Amino acid sequence: MKTAFCNFGRYQTRAAKGLAAVFVATAPFASVALAQSNYSSCGSLDNPYGPFDYRLQKSKLNIVEQYHFTPNVESLVSGKSSTFVGGDLDYTLRASPNHHRALMAMMRLGEKLKTPQPQGLSYSVECYFERALRFRSDDSIVRMLYATYLFKNNREPDAVRQLGLASESAGDNPFTHYNIGLIYLDLQKYDQALAQAHKAYGLGFTQAALREKLKSLGKWKESSDTPPNADNLGGSDSGPK
């Protein structure tokens, strides 16, 4: 899967860094959902510290990131407070189940080690997505990451379902609709990609890459809701850092 997510500021167009940029860009649009601490096969969400919403309570996570989610842990080089990288990722994701960057690192760790449950993790990789969505079901970024995971594991119908739910949660956030459209494009779901493009551009999004990709495939159709001069609305792709 080679999604070139919309990126901002210092982030590049590779999927991992592009998603990291989307997390920053979409944070102001997040809404609060009640946490559910009920137990499931993926464990209880109850935790001695937290759990905290990654979108809205980042100040609570400074100490967690200082001692557990360090640059070496995020890049899967070495653990910080644990022998295994998985141990520090597990700690981080128990303190903040929807920690976007930690979820992405955890997913990459499973891919790197070719196992559904790397050493140090309390649960399977997929369980951490279940826990994140049980904690904050309205987090569209988590659903986008989960969709990517499902697609990579040959579960396309499940991936499409998560993208549909992500779109519902996105509301009037053009960044998220645009990036959902790029994932749909990778899945060759062109009608859905077009619909997301129309939503993003109708909300004033300025990046034309999604439209141009659809045009090159002969899948683009104009919408009466899309600004006719969306390519030239001004501004750059830089955003909050």
PDB file of N, CA and C in Angstrom, residues 189-237:
ATOM      1  N   LYS A 189     -11.096   1.773  -4.959  1.00  0.00           N
ATOM      2  CA  LYS A 189     -12.506   2.071  -4.735  1.00  0.00           C
ATOM      3  C   LYS A 189     -12.724   3.509  -5.213  1.00  0.00           C
ATOM      4  N   TYR A 190     -12.848   3.651  -6.536  1.00  0.00           N
ATOM      5  CA  TYR A 190     -12.790   4.975  -7.139  1.00  0.00           C
ATOM      6  C   TYR A 190     -14.019   5.837  -6.838  1.00  0.00           C
ATOM      7  N   ASP A 191     -15.190   5.226  -6.768  1.00  0.00           N
ATOM      8  CA  ASP A 191     -16.381   6.015  -6.443  1.00  0.00           C
ATOM      9  C   ASP A 191     -16.274   6.622  -5.048  1.00  0.00           C
ATOM     10  N   GLN A 192     -15.788   5.799  -4.101  1.00  0.00           N
ATOM     11  CA  GLN A 192     -15.634   6.304  -2.734  1.00  0.00           C
ATOM     12  C   GLN A 192     -14.532   7.355  -2.665  1.00  0.00           C
ATOM     13  N   ALA A 193     -13.447   7.139  -3.422  1.00  0.00           N
ATOM     14  CA  ALA A 193     -12.369   8.134  -3.453  1.00  0.00           C
ATOM     15  C   ALA A 193     -12.875   9.460  -4.008  1.00  0.00           C
ATOM     16  N   LEU A 194     -13.687   9.386  -5.048  1.00  0.00           N
ATOM     17  CA  LEU A 194     -14.259  10.584  -5.654  1.00  0.00           C
ATOM     18  C   LEU A 194     -15.156  11.313  -4.662  1.00  0.00           C
ATOM     19  N   ALA A 195     -15.974  10.554  -3.934  1.00  0.00           N
ATOM     20  CA  ALA A 195     -16.876  11.166  -2.956  1.00  0.00           C
ATOM     21  C   ALA A 195     -16.089  11.893  -1.871  1.00  0.00           C
ATOM     22  N   GLN A 196     -14.989  11.287  -1.412  1.00  0.00           N
ATOM     23  CA  GLN A 196     -14.165  11.933  -0.391  1.00  0.00           C
ATOM     24  C   GLN A 196     -13.463  13.169  -0.953  1.00  0.00           C
ATOM     25  N   ALA A 197     -13.041  13.086  -2.199  1.00  0.00           N
ATOM     26  CA  ALA A 197     -12.417  14.242  -2.837  1.00  0.00           C
ATOM     27  C   ALA A 197     -13.399  15.403  -2.914  1.00  0.00           C
ATOM     28  N   HIS A 198     -14.623  15.117  -3.304  1.00  0.00           N
ATOM     29  CA  HIS A 198     -15.635  16.166  -3.391  1.00  0.00           C
ATOM     30  C   HIS A 198     -15.888  16.800  -2.024  1.00  0.00           C
ATOM     31  N   LYS A 199     -15.907  15.969  -0.984  1.00  0.00           N
ATOM     32  CA  LYS A 199     -16.114  16.515   0.362  1.00  0.00           C
ATOM     33  C   LYS A 199     -14.957  17.428   0.751  1.00  0.00           C
ATOM     34  N   ALA A 200     -13.721  16.959   0.512  1.00  0.00           N
ATOM     35  CA  ALA A 200     -12.546  17.745   0.892  1.00  0.00           C
ATOM     36  C   ALA A 200     -12.492  19.063   0.143  1.00  0.00           C
ATOM     37  N   TYR A 201     -12.676  19.005  -1.170  1.00  0.00           N
ATOM     38  CA  TYR A 201     -12.597  20.224  -1.967  1.00  0.00           C
ATOM     39  C   TYR A 201     -13.787  21.130  -1.707  1.00  0.00           C
ATOM     40  N   GLY A 202     -14.939  20.533  -1.431  1.00  0.00           N
ATOM     41  CA  GLY A 202     -16.106  21.341  -1.097  1.00  0.00           C
ATOM     42  C   GLY A 202     -15.929  22.101   0.202  1.00  0.00           C
ATOM     43  N   LEU A 203     -15.059  21.573   1.075  1.00  0.00           N
ATOM     44  CA  LEU A 203     -14.768  22.231   2.348  1.00  0.00           C
ATOM     45  C   LEU A 203     -13.572  23.187   2.238  1.00  0.00           C
ATOM     46  N   GLY A 204     -13.076  23.376   1.001  1.00  0.00           N
ATOM     47  CA  GLY A 204     -12.024  24.363   0.774  1.00  0.00           C
ATOM     48  C   GLY A 204     -10.611  23.829   0.771  1.00  0.00           C
ATOM     49  N   PHE A 205     -10.441  22.514   0.694  1.00  0.00           N
ATOM     50  CA  PHE A 205      -9.091  21.951   0.681  1.00  0.00           C
ATOM     51  C   PHE A 205      -8.380  22.332  -0.613  1.00  0.00           C
ATOM     52  N   THR A 206      -7.065  22.603  -0.521  1.00  0.00           N
ATOM     53  CA  THR A 206      -6.353  23.164  -1.668  1.00  0.00           C
ATOM     54  C   THR A 206      -5.448  22.190  -2.408  1.00  0.00           C
ATOM     55  N   GLN A 207      -5.097  21.074  -1.808  1.00  0.00           N
ATOM     56  CA  GLN A 207      -4.196  20.132  -2.474  1.00  0.00           C
ATOM     57  C   GLN A 207      -4.913  19.422  -3.622  1.00  0.00           C
ATOM     58  N   ALA A 208      -4.313  19.436  -4.798  1.00  0.00           N
ATOM     59  CA  ALA A 208      -4.971  18.904  -5.995  1.00  0.00           C
ATOM     60  C   ALA A 208      -4.555  17.480  -6.352  1.00  0.00           C
ATOM     61  N   ALA A 209      -3.649  16.879  -5.581  1.00  0.00           N
ATOM     62  CA  ALA A 209      -3.100  15.574  -5.966  1.00  0.00           C
ATOM     63  C   ALA A 209      -4.169  14.500  -6.120  1.00  0.00           C
ATOM     64  N   LEU A 210      -5.127  14.454  -5.203  1.00  0.00           N
ATOM     65  CA  LEU A 210      -6.165  13.426  -5.278  1.00  0.00           C
ATOM     66  C   LEU A 210      -6.992  13.592  -6.548  1.00  0.00           C
ATOM     67  N   ARG A 211      -7.359  14.836  -6.846  1.00  0.00           N
ATOM     68  CA  ARG A 211      -8.117  15.090  -8.065  1.00  0.00           C
ATOM     69  C   ARG A 211      -7.309  14.698  -9.306  1.00  0.00           C
ATOM     70  N   GLU A 212      -6.025  15.048  -9.311  1.00  0.00           N
ATOM     71  CA  GLU A 212      -5.204  14.738 -10.476  1.00  0.00           C
ATOM     72  C   GLU A 212      -5.019  13.233 -10.653  1.00  0.00           C
ATOM     73  N   LYS A 213      -4.888  12.513  -9.552  1.00  0.00           N
ATOM     74  CA  LYS A 213      -4.770  11.052  -9.632  1.00  0.00           C
ATOM     75  C   LYS A 213      -6.041  10.454 -10.222  1.00  0.00           C
ATOM     76  N   LEU A 214      -7.188  10.949  -9.765  1.00  0.00           N
ATOM     77  CA  LEU A 214      -8.463  10.451 -10.285  1.00  0.00           C
ATOM     78  C   LEU A 214      -8.617  10.818 -11.760  1.00  0.00           C
ATOM     79  N   LYS A 215      -8.191  12.012 -12.138  1.00  0.00           N
ATOM     80  CA  LYS A 215      -8.257  12.417 -13.545  1.00  0.00           C
ATOM     81  C   LYS A 215      -7.396  11.513 -14.414  1.00  0.00           C
ATOM     82  N   SER A 216      -6.202  11.181 -13.924  1.00  0.00           N
ATOM     83  CA  SER A 216      -5.290  10.353 -14.723  1.00  0.00           C
ATOM     84  C   SER A 216      -5.847   8.954 -14.942  1.00  0.00           C
ATOM     85  N   LEU A 217      -6.747   8.536 -14.054  1.00  0.00           N
ATOM     86  CA  LEU A 217      -7.377   7.221 -14.178  1.00  0.00           C
ATOM     87  C   LEU A 217      -8.720   7.293 -14.899  1.00  0.00           C
ATOM     88  N   GLY A 218      -9.110   8.504 -15.297  1.00  0.00           N
ATOM     89  CA  GLY A 218     -10.392   8.686 -15.958  1.00  0.00           C
ATOM     90  C   GLY A 218     -11.568   8.540 -15.015  1.00  0.00           C
ATOM     91  N   LYS A 219     -11.338   8.800 -13.722  1.00  0.00           N
ATOM     92  CA  LYS A 219     -12.381   8.597 -12.707  1.00  0.00           C
ATOM     93  C   LYS A 219     -12.889   9.900 -12.097  1.00  0.00           C
ATOM     94  N   TRP A 220     -12.369  11.031 -12.569  1.00  0.00           N
ATOM     95  CA  TRP A 220     -12.785  12.303 -11.981  1.00  0.00           C
ATOM     96  C   TRP A 220     -14.060  12.815 -12.625  1.00  0.00           C
ATOM     97  N   LYS A 221     -14.969  13.300 -11.797  1.00  0.00           N
ATOM     98  CA  LYS A 221     -16.189  13.969 -12.243  1.00  0.00           C
ATOM     99  C   LYS A 221     -16.352  15.213 -11.388  1.00  0.00           C
ATOM    100  N   GLU A 222     -16.698  16.307 -12.037  1.00  0.00           N
ATOM    101  CA  GLU A 222     -16.883  17.545 -11.294  1.00  0.00           C
ATOM    102  C   GLU A 222     -18.123  17.460 -10.407  1.00  0.00           C
ATOM    103  N   SER A 223     -18.089  18.226  -9.333  1.00  0.00           N
ATOM    104  CA  SER A 223     -19.226  18.317  -8.426  1.00  0.00           C
ATOM    105  C   SER A 223     -19.631  19.775  -8.306  1.00  0.00           C
ATOM    106  N   SER A 224     -20.898  20.015  -8.212  1.00  0.00           N
ATOM    107  CA  SER A 224     -21.376  21.391  -8.072  1.00  0.00           C
ATOM    108  C   SER A 224     -20.953  21.998  -6.746  1.00  0.00           C
ATOM    109  N   ASP A 225     -20.553  21.127  -5.787  1.00  0.00           N
ATOM    110  CA  ASP A 225     -20.137  21.612  -4.477  1.00  0.00           C
ATOM    111  C   ASP A 225     -18.643  21.896  -4.407  1.00  0.00           C
ATOM    112  N   THR A 226     -17.892  21.520  -5.456  1.00  0.00           N
ATOM    113  CA  THR A 226     -16.449  21.728  -5.454  1.00  0.00           C
ATOM    114  C   THR A 226     -16.118  23.092  -6.039  1.00  0.00           C
ATOM    115  N   PRO A 227     -15.374  23.942  -5.320  1.00  0.00           N
ATOM    116  CA  PRO A 227     -15.002  25.258  -5.862  1.00  0.00           C
ATOM    117  C   PRO A 227     -14.310  25.097  -7.209  1.00  0.00           C
ATOM    118  N   PRO A 228     -14.754  25.811  -8.244  1.00  0.00           N
ATOM    119  CA  PRO A 228     -14.172  25.653  -9.574  1.00  0.00           C
ATOM    120  C   PRO A 228     -12.697  26.004  -9.640  1.00  0.00           C
ATOM    121  N   ASN A 229     -12.211  26.849  -8.734  1.00  0.00           N
ATOM    122  CA  ASN A 229     -10.802  27.235  -8.759  1.00  0.00           C
ATOM    123  C   ASN A 229     -10.055  26.658  -7.571  1.00  0.00           C
ATOM    124  N   ALA A 230     -10.418  25.421  -7.174  1.00  0.00           N
ATOM    125  CA  ALA A 230      -9.814  24.816  -5.978  1.00  0.00           C
ATOM    126  C   ALA A 230      -8.316  24.658  -6.106  1.00  0.00           C
ATOM    127  N   ASP A 231      -7.818  24.567  -7.351  1.00  0.00           N
ATOM    128  CA  ASP A 231      -6.371  24.431  -7.546  1.00  0.00           C
ATOM    129  C   ASP A 231      -5.636  25.708  -7.179  1.00  0.00           C
ATOM    130  N   ASN A 232      -6.351  26.831  -7.153  1.00  0.00           N
ATOM    131  CA  ASN A 232      -5.675  28.122  -6.994  1.00  0.00           C
ATOM    132  C   ASN A 232      -6.250  28.924  -5.837  1.00  0.00           C
ATOM    133  N   LEU A 233      -6.606  28.211  -4.779  1.00  0.00           N
ATOM    134  CA  LEU A 233      -7.192  28.899  -3.643  1.00  0.00           C
ATOM    135  C   LEU A 233      -6.152  29.599  -2.781  1.00  0.00           C
ATOM    136  N   GLY A 234      -4.902  29.374  -3.139  1.00  0.00           N
ATOM    137  CA  GLY A 234      -3.843  30.030  -2.391  1.00  0.00           C
ATOM    138  C   GLY A 234      -3.423  29.227  -1.190  1.00  0.00           C
ATOM    139  N   GLY A 235      -2.398  29.684  -0.547  1.00  0.00           N
ATOM    140  CA  GLY A 235      -1.904  28.984   0.636  1.00  0.00           C
ATOM    141  C   GLY A 235      -0.969  27.876   0.236  1.00  0.00           C
ATOM    142  N   SER A 236      -0.271  27.345   1.196  1.00  0.00           N
ATOM    143  CA  SER A 236       0.660  26.252   0.983  1.00  0.00           C
ATOM    144  C   SER A 236       0.205  25.059   1.750  1.00  0.00           C
ATOM    145  N   ASP A 237       0.971  23.970   1.651  1.00  0.00           N
ATOM    146  CA  ASP A 237       0.591  22.779   2.371  1.00  0.00           C
ATOM    147  C   ASP A 237       1.198  22.754   3.771  1.00  0.00           C
TER     148      ASP A 237
END
